[in-house]
Amino acid sequence: MSEVFAVGIGQTEVGEHWDRSLRQLGAAAARAALADAGTDRVDALYVGNMLAGDLSGQHHLGPLIAEHAGLLGIEAVAVEAACGSGGAAFRTAFLAVASGHVEAALVVGVEKMTDRPGKEVTQGLVTAADADFESQIGLSFVAINALLMRRYLLEHRVSRDDFAPFIVNAHANAVHNPMAMYRFAVSAAEFSRQAMVADPISVLDSSPVCDGAAAVLLCSRDRARGLGRNAARVRACTVGTDTIALHDRRDPLELAAAVRSSRRAYELAGIQPRDIDLFEAHDAFSIMTALSLEAAGFAERGRGVAFGASGAIAIDGDLPLSTMGGLKARGHPVGATGVYQIAEVLLQLRGEAGQNQVKNATLGMAQNIGGSGATVVTTVLEAVR
Amino acid sequence: MEVPRHWRTQSARYALEGTVCQRCGETSFPPRDLCSRCGSGEVIAKRLSGRGEIYSYSTVFQGPNGFAEYAPYLVALVRLAEGPLVAAQLTDVDPDAVQIGMPVEMVTRRLREDGPKGIVVYGYKFRPPLVAG
């Protein structure tokens, strides 16, 4: 298996892009990543997307994005794993380059959610869950997360206010990220008095509906030579899965797919959780942040929330979290999110994270979750200096 | 709901029919063709008791397609007496009285109507048990 290097990053601002289409967003991120790497040579394109079929009446995004990014004719396919689509597309590109069959693979995550009214987006998002036995009884995706959070509060004896540090931290970091949707700070007091979306989940526990695209160019060692500023090496990219429905899990409060994928990633990279310098968690809802910290081995079971309150998650803490705002405040264009997370880890490893720069960042990890935890993609990247 | 989907899932939705593995004894709901514990294909249908207790609950304010007009409504994960968890709406209960651990029983109720020409979908919901006498 060949080593794989990340040599280019491209992002569009996350937000409500009424003036830009799905294809324009995807192509813009793709072009930005190629410009960043200083090359036009790409052998394959893998597109991560979840909702284009439901919300844009458009599937078949591989050739669509390739054509509009000036890459007409190359190998190009789309990959879908609900909110984990971006990470899954990255995994596909990683495999392609690692196999030696592809020298340079471009990953583009793209999502266009704001063209449609909220109820259609709600319906689109719930397709990540079990259509026969979750959404058919009236569960929404938010409600599935609320069921998890309510149970967590009881079993681990915490209050919903205890989740505030995750939200305060994400918003504080987004202030300095020019690509973030919510570039404003939020206080614990503001979090505490927010209206409920699905009790105990409030508006501020939830990541926003938005549009955006991000891209990363992966290369073999030979192709990476002379390309890109400060390339990083992909030390591991792994996928774990679990039951599609929350009710079919032995223990709904354990993200077994995250346990599986992070253990495998640590094993492949030959590292321990304590070796990780920063972590981009899938904080679509604050309960997911706590469960991810526990599943990835950063906190004991039931201690994820306490970990958040300990100060460890700050930029100068032991495990800086959501360093560019996370899903919560950068925004969560679902199928693009996994690629944004990896692009942000790469910014940190290249020392280009501006005021949010984590000092001496060498090993960074991103974890992208599909559905309520049925797909989890864990990626570990290392700075090459 | 599509008519064939309705037809395929009706014994689960009307009668809370799950499956029991003939090799390891695991009870599954919803029904499965392969046992989720041991992987055996030797499973037979079994109607569950419908008794259980609330594992977790929430309120839906914005539901998926077909449910918008019913919001807000209570949803729960119910731990059935036979072991499986089931996701379902709660009914006939004061929202302020709901708590984790509360005993509930299954009832058949209307879930939704798919417009004037669509089918009326019935299925399980859960309520506090009616006490005799």
Short mmCIF file of C-alpha atoms in Angstrom, two decimals:
data_model
loop_
_atom_site.label_atom_id
_atom_site.label_comp_id
_atom_site.label_asym_id
_atom_site.label_seq_id
_atom_site.Cartn_x
_atom_site.Cartn_y
_atom_site.Cartn_z
CA MET A 1 0.00 0.00 0.00
CA SER A 2 1.35 3.44 -0.97
CA GLU A 3 1.53 6.41 1.37
CA VAL A 4 -1.07 9.13 0.74
CA PHE A 5 -0.47 12.88 1.08
CA ALA A 6 -2.94 15.77 1.26
CA VAL A 7 -1.56 18.63 -0.84
CA GLY A 8 -4.46 21.03 -1.46
CA ILE A 9 -7.42 22.48 0.42
CA GLY A 10 -10.43 24.41 -0.91
CA GLN A 11 -13.51 25.71 0.92
CA THR A 12 -16.45 27.94 0.15
CA GLU A 13 -17.92 30.03 2.90
CA VAL A 14 -20.70 28.11 4.70
CA GLY A 15 -24.05 29.89 4.64
CA GLU A 16 -27.22 30.52 2.67
CA HIS A 17 -25.96 30.73 -0.90
CA TRP A 18 -29.12 31.68 -2.77
CA ASP A 19 -26.99 33.04 -5.61
CA ARG A 20 -24.90 29.90 -6.13
CA SER A 21 -26.00 26.47 -7.32
CA LEU A 22 -24.92 23.02 -6.18
CA ARG A 23 -22.59 22.67 -9.16
CA GLN A 24 -21.08 26.14 -8.69
CA LEU A 25 -20.34 25.48 -5.02
CA GLY A 26 -18.78 22.09 -5.73
CA ALA A 27 -16.71 23.43 -8.62
CA ALA A 28 -15.54 26.45 -6.61
CA ALA A 29 -14.19 24.26 -3.80
CA ALA A 30 -12.57 21.93 -6.35
CA ARG A 31 -10.83 24.79 -8.17
CA ALA A 32 -9.68 26.30 -4.88
CA ALA A 33 -8.08 23.01 -3.80
CA LEU A 34 -6.27 22.65 -7.14
CA ALA A 35 -5.06 26.25 -7.00
CA ASP A 36 -3.87 25.69 -3.44
CA ALA A 37 -1.91 22.62 -4.54
CA GLY A 38 -0.63 24.40 -7.65
CA THR A 39 -1.71 21.73 -10.13
CA ASP A 40 -4.41 20.85 -12.65
CA ARG A 41 -3.48 17.19 -12.85
CA VAL A 42 -6.16 15.04 -11.27
CA ASP A 43 -6.90 11.43 -12.14
CA ALA A 44 -10.14 10.90 -10.22
CA LEU A 45 -12.87 12.84 -8.40
CA TYR A 46 -14.95 11.51 -5.50
CA VAL A 47 -17.93 13.63 -4.47
CA GLY A 48 -19.54 13.38 -1.04
CA ASN A 49 -23.20 14.42 -0.93
CA MET A 50 -26.36 13.36 0.87
CA LEU A 51 -29.36 15.42 -0.22
CA ALA A 52 -28.97 16.56 -3.83
CA GLY A 53 -31.52 13.97 -4.99
CA ASP A 54 -34.13 15.12 -2.47
CA LEU A 55 -33.46 18.87 -2.43
CA SER A 56 -32.07 19.67 -5.89
CA GLY A 57 -33.62 16.88 -7.99
CA GLN A 58 -30.07 16.01 -8.96
CA HIS A 59 -28.14 12.78 -8.53
CA HIS A 60 -25.11 11.74 -10.58
CA LEU A 61 -22.82 14.34 -9.04
CA GLY A 62 -19.52 12.74 -10.13
CA PRO A 63 -19.60 13.86 -13.77
CA LEU A 64 -21.59 17.01 -12.91
CA ILE A 65 -18.92 18.43 -10.60
CA ALA A 66 -16.05 17.16 -12.79
CA GLU A 67 -17.52 18.93 -15.84
CA HIS A 68 -18.02 22.24 -14.05
CA ALA A 69 -14.67 22.11 -12.28
CA GLY A 70 -12.84 21.85 -15.60
CA LEU A 71 -12.11 18.15 -15.17
CA LEU A 72 -14.31 16.81 -17.95
CA GLY A 73 -13.69 13.18 -18.77
CA ILE A 74 -11.89 11.99 -15.61
CA GLU A 75 -13.04 9.14 -13.39
CA ALA A 76 -15.73 10.70 -11.17
CA VAL A 77 -18.32 9.14 -8.84
CA ALA A 78 -20.42 10.25 -5.88
CA VAL A 79 -20.39 8.56 -2.48
CA GLU A 80 -23.29 8.62 -0.02
CA ALA A 81 -23.25 7.82 3.71
CA ALA A 82 -25.81 10.35 5.05
CA CYS A 83 -24.05 13.06 7.11
CA GLY A 84 -20.92 10.90 6.81
CA SER A 85 -20.80 11.25 3.01
CA GLY A 86 -17.84 13.65 2.99
CA GLY A 87 -15.72 11.37 5.15
CA ALA A 88 -16.76 8.35 3.09
CA ALA A 89 -15.75 10.13 -0.14
CA PHE A 90 -12.38 10.94 1.46
CA ARG A 91 -11.98 7.27 2.40
CA THR A 92 -12.71 6.30 -1.23
CA ALA A 93 -10.11 8.75 -2.54
CA PHE A 94 -7.61 7.54 0.07
CA LEU A 95 -8.13 3.92 -1.03
CA ALA A 96 -7.75 4.88 -4.68
CA VAL A 97 -4.37 6.56 -4.11
CA ALA A 98 -3.16 4.01 -1.56
CA SER A 99 -3.90 1.20 -4.02
CA GLY A 100 -1.59 2.72 -6.58
CA HIS A 101 -4.32 2.78 -9.25
CA VAL A 102 -4.78 6.54 -8.95
CA GLU A 103 -1.94 9.07 -8.55
CA ALA A 104 -4.01 12.12 -7.62
CA ALA A 105 -7.59 12.04 -6.35
CA LEU A 106 -9.73 15.06 -5.58
CA VAL A 107 -12.41 14.82 -2.87
CA VAL A 108 -15.26 17.30 -2.98
CA GLY A 109 -18.01 17.44 -0.34
CA VAL A 110 -20.95 19.57 -1.41
CA GLU A 111 -24.44 20.25 -0.07
CA LYS A 112 -27.22 22.68 -1.04
CA MET A 113 -29.92 22.74 1.62
CA THR A 114 -31.40 26.23 1.65
CA ASP A 115 -33.30 26.21 -1.67
CA ARG A 116 -36.15 24.28 -0.02
CA PRO A 117 -38.46 25.01 2.93
CA GLY A 118 -37.59 23.63 6.37
CA LYS A 119 -40.08 20.77 6.31
CA GLU A 120 -38.53 19.36 3.13
CA VAL A 121 -35.07 19.59 4.69
CA THR A 122 -36.43 17.82 7.80
CA GLN A 123 -37.76 15.06 5.56
CA GLY A 124 -34.46 14.85 3.69
CA LEU A 125 -32.40 14.57 6.87
CA VAL A 126 -34.53 11.79 8.33
CA THR A 127 -33.63 9.57 5.35
CA ALA A 128 -30.41 8.95 7.31
CA ALA A 129 -32.55 6.93 9.76
CA ASP A 130 -34.61 3.73 9.38
CA ALA A 131 -37.40 4.61 6.95
CA ASP A 132 -39.59 1.65 7.93
CA PHE A 133 -39.40 1.93 11.73
CA GLU A 134 -38.13 5.39 12.71
CA SER A 135 -39.44 8.05 10.29
CA GLN A 136 -42.65 6.07 9.56
CA ILE A 137 -43.72 6.46 13.19
CA GLY A 138 -43.03 10.20 13.13
CA LEU A 139 -39.47 10.50 14.42
CA SER A 140 -37.42 13.38 13.05
CA PHE A 141 -33.62 13.36 13.02
CA VAL A 142 -33.57 15.97 15.79
CA ALA A 143 -35.92 13.82 17.88
CA ILE A 144 -33.63 10.79 17.52
CA ASN A 145 -30.78 12.88 18.98
CA ALA A 146 -33.12 14.20 21.69
CA LEU A 147 -33.95 10.62 22.75
CA LEU A 148 -30.21 9.97 23.13
CA MET A 149 -29.61 13.19 25.06
CA ARG A 150 -32.52 12.63 27.47
CA ARG A 151 -31.25 9.17 28.31
CA TYR A 152 -27.68 10.47 28.72
CA LEU A 153 -28.86 13.13 31.20
CA LEU A 154 -30.47 10.46 33.37
CA GLU A 155 -27.83 7.72 33.17
CA HIS A 156 -24.86 10.03 33.69
CA ARG A 157 -26.53 12.48 36.09
CA VAL A 158 -25.78 15.67 34.19
CA SER A 159 -28.02 18.59 33.28
CA ARG A 160 -28.50 20.10 29.83
CA ASP A 161 -26.73 23.26 31.02
CA ASP A 162 -23.61 21.12 31.52
CA PHE A 163 -23.31 20.86 27.71
CA ALA A 164 -22.79 24.63 27.42
CA PRO A 165 -18.95 24.53 27.20
CA PHE A 166 -19.16 22.68 23.86
CA ILE A 167 -21.37 25.38 22.36
CA VAL A 168 -19.41 28.30 23.88
CA ASN A 169 -16.15 26.80 22.58
CA ALA A 170 -17.44 26.14 19.04
CA HIS A 171 -18.84 29.66 18.66
CA ALA A 172 -15.70 31.28 20.12
CA ASN A 173 -13.59 29.47 17.50
CA ALA A 174 -15.95 30.31 14.62
CA VAL A 175 -15.46 34.04 15.25
CA HIS A 176 -12.00 33.77 13.64
CA ASN A 177 -12.93 31.40 10.78
CA PRO A 178 -13.76 33.39 7.62
CA MET A 179 -15.57 30.31 6.21
CA ALA A 180 -17.88 29.89 9.23
CA MET A 181 -21.61 30.59 9.10
CA TYR A 182 -22.02 31.84 12.69
CA ARG A 183 -19.06 34.12 13.43
CA PHE A 184 -20.32 35.27 16.80
CA ALA A 185 -19.73 34.27 20.41
CA VAL A 186 -22.41 32.66 22.58
CA SER A 187 -22.40 32.65 26.39
CA ALA A 188 -23.39 29.81 28.70
CA ALA A 189 -26.27 31.98 29.93
CA GLU A 190 -27.58 32.42 26.37
CA PHE A 191 -27.33 28.67 25.81
CA SER A 192 -29.27 28.04 29.01
CA ARG A 193 -32.29 30.12 28.03
CA GLN A 194 -32.76 28.93 24.43
CA ALA A 195 -36.09 27.58 23.19
CA MET A 196 -36.42 23.81 22.77
CA VAL A 197 -36.45 22.24 19.29
CA ALA A 198 -37.05 18.74 20.64
CA ASP A 199 -36.70 18.73 24.41
CA PRO A 200 -33.93 18.54 25.76
CA ILE A 201 -32.34 19.75 22.49
CA SER A 202 -32.47 23.53 22.05
CA VAL A 203 -31.77 25.76 19.06
CA LEU A 204 -28.19 26.23 20.28
CA ASP A 205 -27.59 22.47 20.63
CA SER A 206 -28.25 22.05 16.92
CA SER A 207 -26.08 22.71 13.89
CA PRO A 208 -27.62 24.95 11.22
CA VAL A 209 -29.11 24.11 7.83
CA CYS A 210 -26.81 25.65 5.21
CA ASP A 211 -24.97 25.34 1.89
CA GLY A 212 -21.29 24.79 1.32
CA ALA A 213 -18.53 22.82 -0.36
CA ALA A 214 -15.02 21.79 0.63
CA ALA A 215 -12.31 19.93 -1.25
CA VAL A 216 -9.01 18.17 -0.56
CA LEU A 217 -6.49 16.89 -3.09
CA LEU A 218 -4.78 13.59 -2.25
CA CYS A 219 -1.63 12.36 -3.98
CA SER A 220 0.93 9.60 -4.00
CA ARG A 221 4.39 10.45 -2.67
CA ASP A 222 5.78 10.82 -6.19
CA ARG A 223 3.04 13.16 -7.34
CA ALA A 224 3.14 15.16 -4.11
CA ARG A 225 6.79 16.11 -4.69
CA GLY A 226 6.97 19.78 -5.48
CA LEU A 227 3.24 20.23 -4.93
CA GLY A 228 1.30 21.99 -2.25
CA ARG A 229 2.41 24.04 0.69
CA ASN A 230 3.29 21.87 3.68
CA ALA A 231 1.78 18.57 2.67
CA ALA A 232 0.34 16.31 5.34
CA ARG A 233 0.30 12.54 5.39
CA VAL A 234 -2.88 10.51 5.88
CA ARG A 235 -1.93 8.16 8.71
CA ALA A 236 -5.30 6.38 8.78
CA CYS A 237 -8.81 6.67 7.40
CA THR A 238 -11.25 4.05 8.64
CA VAL A 239 -14.98 3.36 8.50
CA GLY A 240 -16.99 1.65 11.23
CA THR A 241 -20.69 0.85 11.05
CA ASP A 242 -23.57 0.04 13.39
CA THR A 243 -27.33 -0.59 13.13
CA ILE A 244 -29.18 1.99 11.06
CA ALA A 245 -31.84 2.45 13.77
CA LEU A 246 -31.07 3.75 17.24
CA HIS A 247 -33.52 1.26 18.80
CA ASP A 248 -31.56 -1.71 17.42
CA ARG A 249 -28.37 -0.90 19.38
CA ARG A 250 -27.44 -3.00 22.42
CA ASP A 251 -26.45 0.20 24.19
CA PRO A 252 -27.72 3.35 22.45
CA LEU A 253 -25.35 5.50 24.55
CA GLU A 254 -22.28 3.85 23.05
CA LEU A 255 -21.31 4.90 19.51
CA ALA A 256 -20.04 1.43 18.63
CA ALA A 257 -19.19 2.46 15.05
CA ALA A 258 -17.01 5.26 16.45
CA VAL A 259 -15.33 2.84 18.86
CA ARG A 260 -14.62 0.50 15.94
CA SER A 261 -13.33 3.10 13.51
CA SER A 262 -11.21 5.02 16.02
CA ARG A 263 -9.61 1.88 17.47
CA ARG A 264 -8.72 0.73 13.98
CA ALA A 265 -7.35 4.18 13.12
CA TYR A 266 -5.12 4.25 16.24
CA GLU A 267 -3.91 0.75 15.44
CA LEU A 268 -3.04 1.61 11.83
CA ALA A 269 -1.29 4.84 12.84
CA GLY A 270 0.42 3.15 15.79
CA ILE A 271 -0.76 5.84 18.20
CA GLN A 272 -2.87 6.35 21.34
CA PRO A 273 -5.66 8.89 21.83
CA ARG A 274 -3.28 11.00 23.97
CA ASP A 275 -1.02 11.49 20.93
CA ILE A 276 -3.73 13.46 19.09
CA ASP A 277 -3.12 17.24 19.16
CA LEU A 278 -6.58 18.37 18.02
CA PHE A 279 -9.95 16.75 17.30
CA GLU A 280 -12.65 17.80 14.86
CA ALA A 281 -15.67 15.98 16.29
CA HIS A 282 -19.07 15.59 14.61
CA ASP A 283 -20.90 18.10 16.82
CA ALA A 284 -24.15 18.13 14.82
CA PHE A 285 -25.84 18.06 18.25
CA SER A 286 -23.99 18.58 21.51
CA ILE A 287 -24.94 15.06 22.69
CA MET A 288 -22.96 13.69 19.70
CA THR A 289 -19.86 15.60 20.87
CA ALA A 290 -20.00 13.94 24.29
CA LEU A 291 -20.62 10.47 22.85
CA SER A 292 -17.79 10.91 20.30
CA LEU A 293 -15.27 11.96 22.96
CA GLU A 294 -16.16 8.82 24.90
CA ALA A 295 -16.17 6.46 21.91
CA ALA A 296 -12.84 7.76 20.60
CA GLY A 297 -11.19 7.15 23.96
CA PHE A 298 -10.65 10.78 25.03
CA ALA A 299 -13.05 10.48 27.99
CA GLU A 300 -14.42 7.62 30.06
CA ARG A 301 -17.99 6.54 29.48
CA GLY A 302 -20.30 9.19 30.93
CA ARG A 303 -17.44 11.69 31.34
CA GLY A 304 -17.60 13.38 27.93
CA VAL A 305 -19.55 16.34 29.29
CA ALA A 306 -17.15 16.78 32.21
CA PHE A 307 -14.26 16.67 29.73
CA GLY A 308 -15.89 19.58 27.90
CA ALA A 309 -16.10 21.58 31.12
CA SER A 310 -12.48 20.87 32.09
CA GLY A 311 -10.93 23.41 29.73
CA ALA A 312 -9.27 20.62 27.72
CA ILE A 313 -11.22 21.50 24.58
CA ALA A 314 -9.93 25.10 24.25
CA ILE A 315 -7.36 26.04 21.58
CA ASP A 316 -4.63 25.97 24.25
CA GLY A 317 -6.07 22.91 26.03
CA ASP A 318 -5.01 19.26 25.91
CA LEU A 319 -7.43 18.40 23.10
CA PRO A 320 -8.60 21.45 21.15
CA LEU A 321 -12.06 20.66 19.77
CA SER A 322 -14.04 22.11 16.86
CA THR A 323 -11.11 24.45 16.29
CA MET A 324 -12.71 26.33 13.40
CA GLY A 325 -16.23 26.34 14.87
CA GLY A 326 -17.29 22.76 14.29
CA LEU A 327 -20.61 21.72 12.75
CA LYS A 328 -22.29 23.85 15.37
CA ALA A 329 -20.91 27.23 14.30
CA ARG A 330 -18.97 26.74 11.06
CA GLY A 331 -22.17 25.09 9.87
CA HIS A 332 -23.23 21.58 8.79
CA PRO A 333 -23.81 21.30 5.04
CA VAL A 334 -24.35 17.60 5.69
CA GLY A 335 -22.59 15.78 2.83
CA ALA A 336 -19.78 18.36 2.77
CA THR A 337 -19.10 18.33 6.51
CA GLY A 338 -16.60 15.47 6.55
CA VAL A 339 -14.43 17.26 4.00
CA TYR A 340 -14.62 20.58 5.89
CA GLN A 341 -13.44 18.78 9.03
CA ILE A 342 -10.43 17.33 7.23
CA ALA A 343 -9.63 20.66 5.52
CA GLU A 344 -9.65 22.32 8.95
CA VAL A 345 -7.33 19.70 10.43
CA LEU A 346 -5.00 20.32 7.47
CA LEU A 347 -5.06 24.09 8.08
CA GLN A 348 -3.96 23.39 11.65
CA LEU A 349 -1.19 21.01 10.60
CA ARG A 350 0.06 23.55 8.04
CA GLY A 351 0.09 26.30 10.64
CA GLU A 352 -2.49 28.31 8.67
CA ALA A 353 -5.33 28.44 11.21
CA GLY A 354 -4.79 32.11 12.08
CA GLN A 355 -5.95 33.16 15.52
CA ASN A 356 -7.19 29.61 16.14
CA GLN A 357 -3.81 28.03 15.50
CA VAL A 358 -3.05 25.10 17.82
CA LYS A 359 0.64 25.36 18.77
CA ASN A 360 2.88 22.56 17.47
CA ALA A 361 -0.04 20.67 15.92
CA THR A 362 1.44 17.48 14.50
CA LEU A 363 -1.33 14.86 14.66
CA GLY A 364 -4.94 15.84 14.01
CA MET A 365 -8.07 13.71 13.93
CA ALA A 366 -11.46 14.21 12.29
CA GLN A 367 -14.49 12.05 12.95
CA ASN A 368 -17.49 12.22 10.62
CA ILE A 369 -20.76 10.54 11.62
CA GLY A 370 -23.59 9.38 9.37
CA GLY A 371 -27.08 9.19 10.84
CA SER A 372 -27.36 8.59 14.57
CA GLY A 373 -24.07 6.68 14.44
CA ALA A 374 -24.56 3.98 11.79
CA THR A 375 -21.51 5.19 9.83
CA VAL A 376 -18.42 6.69 11.44
CA VAL A 377 -15.34 7.72 9.45
CA THR A 378 -12.20 8.48 11.46
CA THR A 379 -9.25 10.18 9.76
CA VAL A 380 -5.83 10.80 11.31
CA LEU A 381 -3.48 13.24 9.57
CA GLU A 382 0.12 14.08 10.35
CA ALA A 383 2.06 17.22 9.50
CA VAL A 384 5.05 16.70 7.19
CA ARG A 385 7.72 19.23 8.04
CA MET B 1 -47.05 5.63 2.89
CA GLU B 2 -46.79 3.48 -0.22
CA VAL B 3 -49.34 0.65 -0.32
CA PRO B 4 -46.78 -2.16 -0.77
CA ARG B 5 -44.68 -0.81 2.14
CA HIS B 6 -47.81 -0.63 4.26
CA TRP B 7 -48.66 -4.20 3.36
CA ARG B 8 -45.14 -5.50 4.05
CA THR B 9 -44.91 -3.96 7.52
CA GLN B 10 -48.52 -4.36 8.68
CA SER B 11 -48.06 -7.36 10.98
CA ALA B 12 -45.31 -5.48 12.79
CA ARG B 13 -47.32 -2.27 12.96
CA TYR B 14 -50.72 -3.78 13.81
CA ALA B 15 -49.75 -6.73 15.97
CA LEU B 16 -46.26 -5.84 17.20
CA GLU B 17 -45.04 -8.99 15.52
CA GLY B 18 -41.29 -9.52 15.84
CA THR B 19 -39.09 -12.57 15.37
CA VAL B 20 -37.48 -15.11 17.69
CA CYS B 21 -34.26 -16.89 16.77
CA GLN B 22 -34.58 -20.68 16.94
CA ARG B 23 -30.86 -21.08 17.50
CA CYS B 24 -30.02 -18.56 20.26
CA GLY B 25 -33.45 -17.46 21.49
CA GLU B 26 -32.94 -13.73 20.77
CA THR B 27 -36.17 -11.79 20.30
CA SER B 28 -36.09 -9.03 17.67
CA PHE B 29 -38.42 -6.17 16.96
CA PRO B 30 -38.79 -5.00 14.21
CA PRO B 31 -38.73 -8.50 12.66
CA ARG B 32 -35.52 -9.66 10.96
CA ASP B 33 -34.66 -12.34 8.42
CA LEU B 34 -31.30 -12.91 10.12
CA CYS B 35 -30.86 -12.94 13.91
CA SER B 36 -29.01 -9.79 14.99
CA ARG B 37 -27.19 -11.69 17.72
CA CYS B 38 -26.03 -14.97 16.15
CA GLY B 39 -26.70 -14.42 12.45
CA SER B 40 -28.93 -17.48 12.10
CA GLY B 41 -31.64 -17.47 9.43
CA GLU B 42 -33.82 -19.77 11.54
CA VAL B 43 -36.21 -17.18 12.87
CA ILE B 44 -39.96 -17.43 13.40
CA ALA B 45 -42.58 -14.73 13.81
CA LYS B 46 -43.71 -13.93 17.34
CA ARG B 47 -46.31 -11.49 18.55
CA LEU B 48 -44.91 -9.46 21.45
CA SER B 49 -46.80 -8.64 24.63
CA GLY B 50 -46.86 -4.88 24.03
CA ARG B 51 -45.81 -4.20 27.62
CA GLY B 52 -42.72 -2.24 28.43
CA GLU B 53 -41.31 0.90 29.99
CA ILE B 54 -40.04 4.21 28.70
CA TYR B 55 -36.29 4.19 27.99
CA SER B 56 -36.24 7.79 26.72
CA TYR B 57 -38.69 10.34 25.29
CA SER B 58 -38.94 13.69 23.54
CA THR B 59 -41.40 15.98 21.78
CA VAL B 60 -41.44 16.47 17.99
CA PHE B 61 -42.27 20.03 16.90
CA GLN B 62 -41.36 19.58 13.22
CA GLY B 63 -42.04 16.08 11.95
CA PRO B 64 -41.18 14.31 8.70
CA ASN B 65 -43.56 14.16 5.71
CA GLY B 66 -47.13 13.37 6.71
CA PHE B 67 -46.69 14.24 10.39
CA ALA B 68 -46.52 18.04 10.33
CA GLU B 69 -50.20 18.52 11.16
CA TYR B 70 -49.96 16.38 14.30
CA ALA B 71 -47.08 18.32 15.91
CA PRO B 72 -46.27 18.70 18.69
CA TYR B 73 -46.41 15.04 19.65
CA LEU B 74 -44.57 12.84 22.12
CA VAL B 75 -42.15 10.15 20.96
CA ALA B 76 -40.30 7.54 22.98
CA LEU B 77 -37.99 4.58 22.94
CA VAL B 78 -39.82 1.83 24.81
CA ARG B 79 -37.96 -1.14 26.34
CA LEU B 80 -40.33 -4.05 25.66
CA ALA B 81 -40.75 -6.79 28.27
CA GLU B 82 -39.19 -9.28 25.81
CA GLY B 83 -36.02 -7.14 25.52
CA PRO B 84 -36.06 -5.11 22.29
CA LEU B 85 -36.31 -1.32 22.16
CA VAL B 86 -39.02 0.13 19.93
CA ALA B 87 -39.43 3.71 18.70
CA ALA B 88 -43.03 4.89 18.94
CA GLN B 89 -45.31 7.80 19.69
CA LEU B 90 -46.87 8.14 23.14
CA THR B 91 -50.61 8.77 23.45
CA ASP B 92 -53.31 9.27 26.10
CA VAL B 93 -50.82 10.76 28.51
CA ASP B 94 -50.18 14.12 30.16
CA PRO B 95 -46.85 15.33 28.64
CA ASP B 96 -45.73 16.62 32.05
CA ALA B 97 -46.29 13.19 33.62
CA VAL B 98 -44.00 11.31 31.23
CA GLN B 99 -40.77 10.03 32.70
CA ILE B 100 -38.07 7.47 32.03
CA GLY B 101 -38.99 4.14 33.61
CA MET B 102 -42.75 4.74 33.32
CA PRO B 103 -44.69 1.54 32.42
CA VAL B 104 -46.54 1.66 29.09
CA GLU B 105 -48.61 -0.64 26.88
CA MET B 106 -49.11 -0.83 23.14
CA VAL B 107 -52.32 0.39 21.50
CA THR B 108 -53.25 0.61 17.82
CA ARG B 109 -53.91 4.16 16.67
CA ARG B 110 -54.07 6.23 13.55
CA LEU B 111 -50.55 7.42 12.67
CA ARG B 112 -51.31 9.62 9.67
CA GLU B 113 -53.53 10.21 6.65
CA ASP B 114 -51.99 10.59 3.22
CA GLY B 115 -54.46 13.13 1.84
CA PRO B 116 -58.00 12.54 0.53
CA LYS B 117 -56.96 9.75 -1.86
CA GLY B 118 -54.16 8.16 0.18
CA ILE B 119 -54.37 5.45 2.79
CA VAL B 120 -55.01 6.04 6.47
CA VAL B 121 -52.01 4.55 8.24
CA TYR B 122 -52.58 2.81 11.56
CA GLY B 123 -49.86 1.49 13.81
CA TYR B 124 -48.64 1.07 17.36
CA LYS B 125 -48.42 3.81 19.92
CA PHE B 126 -47.83 3.41 23.65
CA ARG B 127 -49.82 4.70 26.64
CA PRO B 128 -49.79 4.25 30.40
CA PRO B 129 -51.50 0.89 31.15
CA LEU B 130 -55.22 0.99 31.88
CA VAL B 131 -55.76 -0.29 35.39
CA ALA B 132 -58.73 -2.64 35.87
CA GLY B 133 -61.44 -1.65 38.33
#
